[in-house]
Amino acid sequence: MDTHPAPDLPRIISEVADHLLSQGRQLVTAESCTGGWIAKACTDRPGSSRWFRGGAVVYTDELKTAMLGVQPRTLAEAGAVSEATVREMAVGALERLGGDVAVAVSGIAGPDGGTPAKPVGTVWIAWAVSGLQDWQDSAGRAGTGYPTVRTARHQFEGDRDAVRRQALAVALQGVLET
């Protein structure tokens, strides 16, 4: 189980802002269980439009597909709370919202909805950075610009608010590692 103290959001947001501004980057978000809380925390800071572009709250599978391009097959096979889904959410946020760095979150905040394989408190987070990786496909085509994506699974403790608050803090801290 992950345990995180109550986050110092103003400090974390200040660090995220400084980090992104120093690199000339803009953040976009793709949120499910956090329900837009990451975007809200970012825009609480005056001047955030210089480093925060916007976000998508995609609570249903249909919106994950329509707004971010998450493949229906991914959702059917891996589920909404999975590494594959948050990876596609993060890449979709970069492609469709136009940022340089994306964070995507999907989880089971509770109090119900958990299963033995994915209990309440399970949260997947992905961070994607545009254009940093060279690529070559099976047809021999090559290029630059495929996003680099990092993912992590967390098992947070507490009630719904605590799970969401911990996911928010970890998601923002992860932006500092991009």
PDB file of N, CA and C in Angstrom, residues 40-94:
ATOM      1  N   LYS A  40      -7.640  21.708 -11.858  1.00  0.00           N
ATOM      2  CA  LYS A  40      -8.061  22.727 -10.898  1.00  0.00           C
ATOM      3  C   LYS A  40      -6.878  23.191 -10.062  1.00  0.00           C
ATOM      4  N   ALA A  41      -6.082  22.248  -9.581  1.00  0.00           N
ATOM      5  CA  ALA A  41      -4.920  22.612  -8.771  1.00  0.00           C
ATOM      6  C   ALA A  41      -3.934  23.461  -9.574  1.00  0.00           C
ATOM      7  N   CYS A  42      -3.749  23.118 -10.833  1.00  0.00           N
ATOM      8  CA  CYS A  42      -2.839  23.896 -11.686  1.00  0.00           C
ATOM      9  C   CYS A  42      -3.355  25.313 -11.895  1.00  0.00           C
ATOM     10  N   THR A  43      -4.638  25.434 -12.185  1.00  0.00           N
ATOM     11  CA  THR A  43      -5.185  26.753 -12.495  1.00  0.00           C
ATOM     12  C   THR A  43      -5.462  27.590 -11.257  1.00  0.00           C
ATOM     13  N   ASP A  44      -5.310  27.020 -10.081  1.00  0.00           N
ATOM     14  CA  ASP A  44      -5.381  27.819  -8.853  1.00  0.00           C
ATOM     15  C   ASP A  44      -4.204  28.793  -8.775  1.00  0.00           C
ATOM     16  N   ARG A  45      -3.125  28.482  -9.476  1.00  0.00           N
ATOM     17  CA  ARG A  45      -1.929  29.326  -9.444  1.00  0.00           C
ATOM     18  C   ARG A  45      -2.051  30.445 -10.491  1.00  0.00           C
ATOM     19  N   PRO A  46      -1.919  31.689 -10.068  1.00  0.00           N
ATOM     20  CA  PRO A  46      -1.948  32.789 -11.041  1.00  0.00           C
ATOM     21  C   PRO A  46      -0.833  32.610 -12.087  1.00  0.00           C
ATOM     22  N   GLY A  47      -1.153  32.917 -13.326  1.00  0.00           N
ATOM     23  CA  GLY A  47      -0.175  32.804 -14.402  1.00  0.00           C
ATOM     24  C   GLY A  47      -0.032  31.413 -14.971  1.00  0.00           C
ATOM     25  N   SER A  48      -0.916  30.511 -14.569  1.00  0.00           N
ATOM     26  CA  SER A  48      -0.786  29.116 -15.010  1.00  0.00           C
ATOM     27  C   SER A  48      -0.949  28.945 -16.511  1.00  0.00           C
ATOM     28  N   SER A  49      -1.556  29.912 -17.190  1.00  0.00           N
ATOM     29  CA  SER A  49      -1.732  29.760 -18.637  1.00  0.00           C
ATOM     30  C   SER A  49      -0.407  29.743 -19.382  1.00  0.00           C
ATOM     31  N   ARG A  50       0.668  30.133 -18.733  1.00  0.00           N
ATOM     32  CA  ARG A  50       1.989  30.081 -19.375  1.00  0.00           C
ATOM     33  C   ARG A  50       2.542  28.661 -19.429  1.00  0.00           C
ATOM     34  N   TRP A  51       2.049  27.771 -18.569  1.00  0.00           N
ATOM     35  CA  TRP A  51       2.591  26.410 -18.517  1.00  0.00           C
ATOM     36  C   TRP A  51       1.510  25.324 -18.480  1.00  0.00           C
ATOM     37  N   PHE A  52       0.248  25.699 -18.317  1.00  0.00           N
ATOM     38  CA  PHE A  52      -0.842  24.724 -18.300  1.00  0.00           C
ATOM     39  C   PHE A  52      -1.783  25.015 -19.461  1.00  0.00           C
ATOM     40  N   ARG A  53      -1.930  24.043 -20.357  1.00  0.00           N
ATOM     41  CA  ARG A  53      -2.740  24.244 -21.563  1.00  0.00           C
ATOM     42  C   ARG A  53      -4.197  23.877 -21.345  1.00  0.00           C
ATOM     43  N   GLY A  54      -4.474  22.815 -20.607  1.00  0.00           N
ATOM     44  CA  GLY A  54      -5.846  22.385 -20.368  1.00  0.00           C
ATOM     45  C   GLY A  54      -5.919  20.898 -20.122  1.00  0.00           C
ATOM     46  N   GLY A  55      -7.131  20.400 -20.039  1.00  0.00           N
ATOM     47  CA  GLY A  55      -7.285  18.985 -19.749  1.00  0.00           C
ATOM     48  C   GLY A  55      -8.636  18.442 -20.158  1.00  0.00           C
ATOM     49  N   ALA A  56      -8.740  17.130 -20.060  1.00  0.00           N
ATOM     50  CA  ALA A  56      -9.980  16.421 -20.365  1.00  0.00           C
ATOM     51  C   ALA A  56     -10.363  15.572 -19.165  1.00  0.00           C
ATOM     52  N   VAL A  57     -11.606  15.693 -18.743  1.00  0.00           N
ATOM     53  CA  VAL A  57     -12.144  14.808 -17.711  1.00  0.00           C
ATOM     54  C   VAL A  57     -12.945  13.757 -18.451  1.00  0.00           C
ATOM     55  N   VAL A  58     -12.465  12.521 -18.386  1.00  0.00           N
ATOM     56  CA  VAL A  58     -13.046  11.424 -19.167  1.00  0.00           C
ATOM     57  C   VAL A  58     -13.406  10.281 -18.223  1.00  0.00           C
ATOM     58  N   TYR A  59     -14.520  10.443 -17.565  1.00  0.00           N
ATOM     59  CA  TYR A  59     -14.927   9.485 -16.542  1.00  0.00           C
ATOM     60  C   TYR A  59     -15.476   8.190 -17.137  1.00  0.00           C
ATOM     61  N   THR A  60     -16.118   8.278 -18.296  1.00  0.00           N
ATOM     62  CA  THR A  60     -16.689   7.075 -18.916  1.00  0.00           C
ATOM     63  C   THR A  60     -15.755   6.534 -19.999  1.00  0.00           C
ATOM     64  N   ASP A  61     -15.925   5.258 -20.282  1.00  0.00           N
ATOM     65  CA  ASP A  61     -15.145   4.645 -21.356  1.00  0.00           C
ATOM     66  C   ASP A  61     -15.432   5.323 -22.693  1.00  0.00           C
ATOM     67  N   GLU A  62     -16.690   5.684 -22.914  1.00  0.00           N
ATOM     68  CA  GLU A  62     -17.056   6.325 -24.178  1.00  0.00           C
ATOM     69  C   GLU A  62     -16.284   7.625 -24.385  1.00  0.00           C
ATOM     70  N   LEU A  63     -16.135   8.417 -23.340  1.00  0.00           N
ATOM     71  CA  LEU A  63     -15.378   9.659 -23.474  1.00  0.00           C
ATOM     72  C   LEU A  63     -13.883   9.414 -23.586  1.00  0.00           C
ATOM     73  N   LYS A  64     -13.385   8.384 -22.936  1.00  0.00           N
ATOM     74  CA  LYS A  64     -11.971   8.057 -23.106  1.00  0.00           C
ATOM     75  C   LYS A  64     -11.675   7.795 -24.587  1.00  0.00           C
ATOM     76  N   THR A  65     -12.605   7.120 -25.246  1.00  0.00           N
ATOM     77  CA  THR A  65     -12.455   6.827 -26.669  1.00  0.00           C
ATOM     78  C   THR A  65     -12.690   8.072 -27.525  1.00  0.00           C
ATOM     79  N   ALA A  66     -13.804   8.752 -27.305  1.00  0.00           N
ATOM     80  CA  ALA A  66     -14.175   9.889 -28.159  1.00  0.00           C
ATOM     81  C   ALA A  66     -13.220  11.066 -28.010  1.00  0.00           C
ATOM     82  N   MET A  67     -12.814  11.379 -26.801  1.00  0.00           N
ATOM     83  CA  MET A  67     -12.009  12.581 -26.583  1.00  0.00           C
ATOM     84  C   MET A  67     -10.508  12.338 -26.678  1.00  0.00           C
ATOM     85  N   LEU A  68     -10.068  11.141 -26.295  1.00  0.00           N
ATOM     86  CA  LEU A  68      -8.624  10.891 -26.232  1.00  0.00           C
ATOM     87  C   LEU A  68      -8.148   9.794 -27.171  1.00  0.00           C
ATOM     88  N   GLY A  69      -9.055   9.114 -27.832  1.00  0.00           N
ATOM     89  CA  GLY A  69      -8.653   8.081 -28.776  1.00  0.00           C
ATOM     90  C   GLY A  69      -8.255   6.761 -28.143  1.00  0.00           C
ATOM     91  N   VAL A  70      -8.642   6.531 -26.891  1.00  0.00           N
ATOM     92  CA  VAL A  70      -8.367   5.229 -26.284  1.00  0.00           C
ATOM     93  C   VAL A  70      -9.138   4.177 -27.083  1.00  0.00           C
ATOM     94  N   GLN A  71      -8.461   3.127 -27.453  1.00  0.00           N
ATOM     95  CA  GLN A  71      -9.068   2.097 -28.293  1.00  0.00           C
ATOM     96  C   GLN A  71     -10.103   1.290 -27.510  1.00  0.00           C
ATOM     97  N   PRO A  72     -11.289   1.059 -28.083  1.00  0.00           N
ATOM     98  CA  PRO A  72     -12.291   0.230 -27.414  1.00  0.00           C
ATOM     99  C   PRO A  72     -11.742  -1.146 -27.027  1.00  0.00           C
ATOM    100  N   ARG A  73     -10.874  -1.681 -27.871  1.00  0.00           N
ATOM    101  CA  ARG A  73     -10.287  -2.992 -27.572  1.00  0.00           C
ATOM    102  C   ARG A  73      -9.434  -2.940 -26.299  1.00  0.00           C
ATOM    103  N   THR A  74      -8.697  -1.851 -26.109  1.00  0.00           N
ATOM    104  CA  THR A  74      -7.895  -1.689 -24.897  1.00  0.00           C
ATOM    105  C   THR A  74      -8.801  -1.705 -23.669  1.00  0.00           C
ATOM    106  N   LEU A  75      -9.890  -0.947 -23.737  1.00  0.00           N
ATOM    107  CA  LEU A  75     -10.819  -0.887 -22.613  1.00  0.00           C
ATOM    108  C   LEU A  75     -11.475  -2.240 -22.356  1.00  0.00           C
ATOM    109  N   ALA A  76     -11.830  -2.954 -23.423  1.00  0.00           N
ATOM    110  CA  ALA A  76     -12.481  -4.256 -23.278  1.00  0.00           C
ATOM    111  C   ALA A  76     -11.532  -5.299 -22.700  1.00  0.00           C
ATOM    112  N   GLU A  77     -10.283  -5.267 -23.135  1.00  0.00           N
ATOM    113  CA  GLU A  77      -9.330  -6.301 -22.716  1.00  0.00           C
ATOM    114  C   GLU A  77      -8.619  -5.983 -21.402  1.00  0.00           C
ATOM    115  N   ALA A  78      -8.218  -4.721 -21.207  1.00  0.00           N
ATOM    116  CA  ALA A  78      -7.440  -4.362 -20.025  1.00  0.00           C
ATOM    117  C   ALA A  78      -8.270  -3.658 -18.958  1.00  0.00           C
ATOM    118  N   GLY A  79      -9.360  -3.026 -19.374  1.00  0.00           N
ATOM    119  CA  GLY A  79     -10.200  -2.276 -18.446  1.00  0.00           C
ATOM    120  C   GLY A  79      -9.776  -0.819 -18.373  1.00  0.00           C
ATOM    121  N   ALA A  80     -10.666  -0.003 -17.821  1.00  0.00           N
ATOM    122  CA  ALA A  80     -10.392   1.430 -17.718  1.00  0.00           C
ATOM    123  C   ALA A  80      -9.260   1.722 -16.750  1.00  0.00           C
ATOM    124  N   VAL A  81      -9.123   0.894 -15.735  1.00  0.00           N
ATOM    125  CA  VAL A  81      -8.062   1.088 -14.742  1.00  0.00           C
ATOM    126  C   VAL A  81      -6.943   0.102 -15.073  1.00  0.00           C
ATOM    127  N   SER A  82      -6.061   0.554 -15.975  1.00  0.00           N
ATOM    128  CA  SER A  82      -4.989  -0.315 -16.441  1.00  0.00           C
ATOM    129  C   SER A  82      -3.846   0.513 -17.003  1.00  0.00           C
ATOM    130  N   GLU A  83      -2.694  -0.119 -17.089  1.00  0.00           N
ATOM    131  CA  GLU A  83      -1.535   0.542 -17.676  1.00  0.00           C
ATOM    132  C   GLU A  83      -1.802   0.916 -19.133  1.00  0.00           C
ATOM    133  N   ALA A  84      -2.379  -0.006 -19.886  1.00  0.00           N
ATOM    134  CA  ALA A  84      -2.621   0.254 -21.307  1.00  0.00           C
ATOM    135  C   ALA A  84      -3.546   1.447 -21.501  1.00  0.00           C
ATOM    136  N   THR A  85      -4.574   1.551 -20.674  1.00  0.00           N
ATOM    137  CA  THR A  85      -5.524   2.654 -20.821  1.00  0.00           C
ATOM    138  C   THR A  85      -4.892   3.991 -20.480  1.00  0.00           C
ATOM    139  N   VAL A  86      -4.163   4.084 -19.358  1.00  0.00           N
ATOM    140  CA  VAL A  86      -3.574   5.397 -19.025  1.00  0.00           C
ATOM    141  C   VAL A  86      -2.488   5.776 -20.022  1.00  0.00           C
ATOM    142  N   ARG A  87      -1.807   4.802 -20.570  1.00  0.00           N
ATOM    143  CA  ARG A  87      -0.807   5.089 -21.611  1.00  0.00           C
ATOM    144  C   ARG A  87      -1.496   5.727 -22.821  1.00  0.00           C
ATOM    145  N   GLU A  88      -2.600   5.142 -23.263  1.00  0.00           N
ATOM    146  CA  GLU A  88      -3.327   5.691 -24.409  1.00  0.00           C
ATOM    147  C   GLU A  88      -3.967   7.034 -24.068  1.00  0.00           C
ATOM    148  N   MET A  89      -4.410   7.202 -22.835  1.00  0.00           N
ATOM    149  CA  MET A  89      -4.964   8.490 -22.414  1.00  0.00           C
ATOM    150  C   MET A  89      -3.904   9.586 -22.487  1.00  0.00           C
ATOM    151  N   ALA A  90      -2.707   9.297 -21.997  1.00  0.00           N
ATOM    152  CA  ALA A  90      -1.635  10.298 -21.988  1.00  0.00           C
ATOM    153  C   ALA A  90      -1.214  10.673 -23.403  1.00  0.00           C
ATOM    154  N   VAL A  91      -1.033   9.678 -24.258  1.00  0.00           N
ATOM    155  CA  VAL A  91      -0.650   9.954 -25.650  1.00  0.00           C
ATOM    156  C   VAL A  91      -1.776  10.712 -26.356  1.00  0.00           C
ATOM    157  N   GLY A  92      -3.007  10.311 -26.109  1.00  0.00           N
ATOM    158  CA  GLY A  92      -4.146  11.004 -26.705  1.00  0.00           C
ATOM    159  C   GLY A  92      -4.246  12.448 -26.252  1.00  0.00           C
ATOM    160  N   ALA A  93      -3.946  12.706 -24.991  1.00  0.00           N
ATOM    161  CA  ALA A  93      -3.969  14.082 -24.492  1.00  0.00           C
ATOM    162  C   ALA A  93      -2.926  14.926 -25.210  1.00  0.00           C
ATOM    163  N   LEU A  94      -1.732  14.371 -25.405  1.00  0.00           N
ATOM    164  CA  LEU A  94      -0.703  15.112 -26.151  1.00  0.00           C
ATOM    165  C   LEU A  94      -1.170  15.413 -27.561  1.00  0.00           C
TER     166      LEU A  94
END
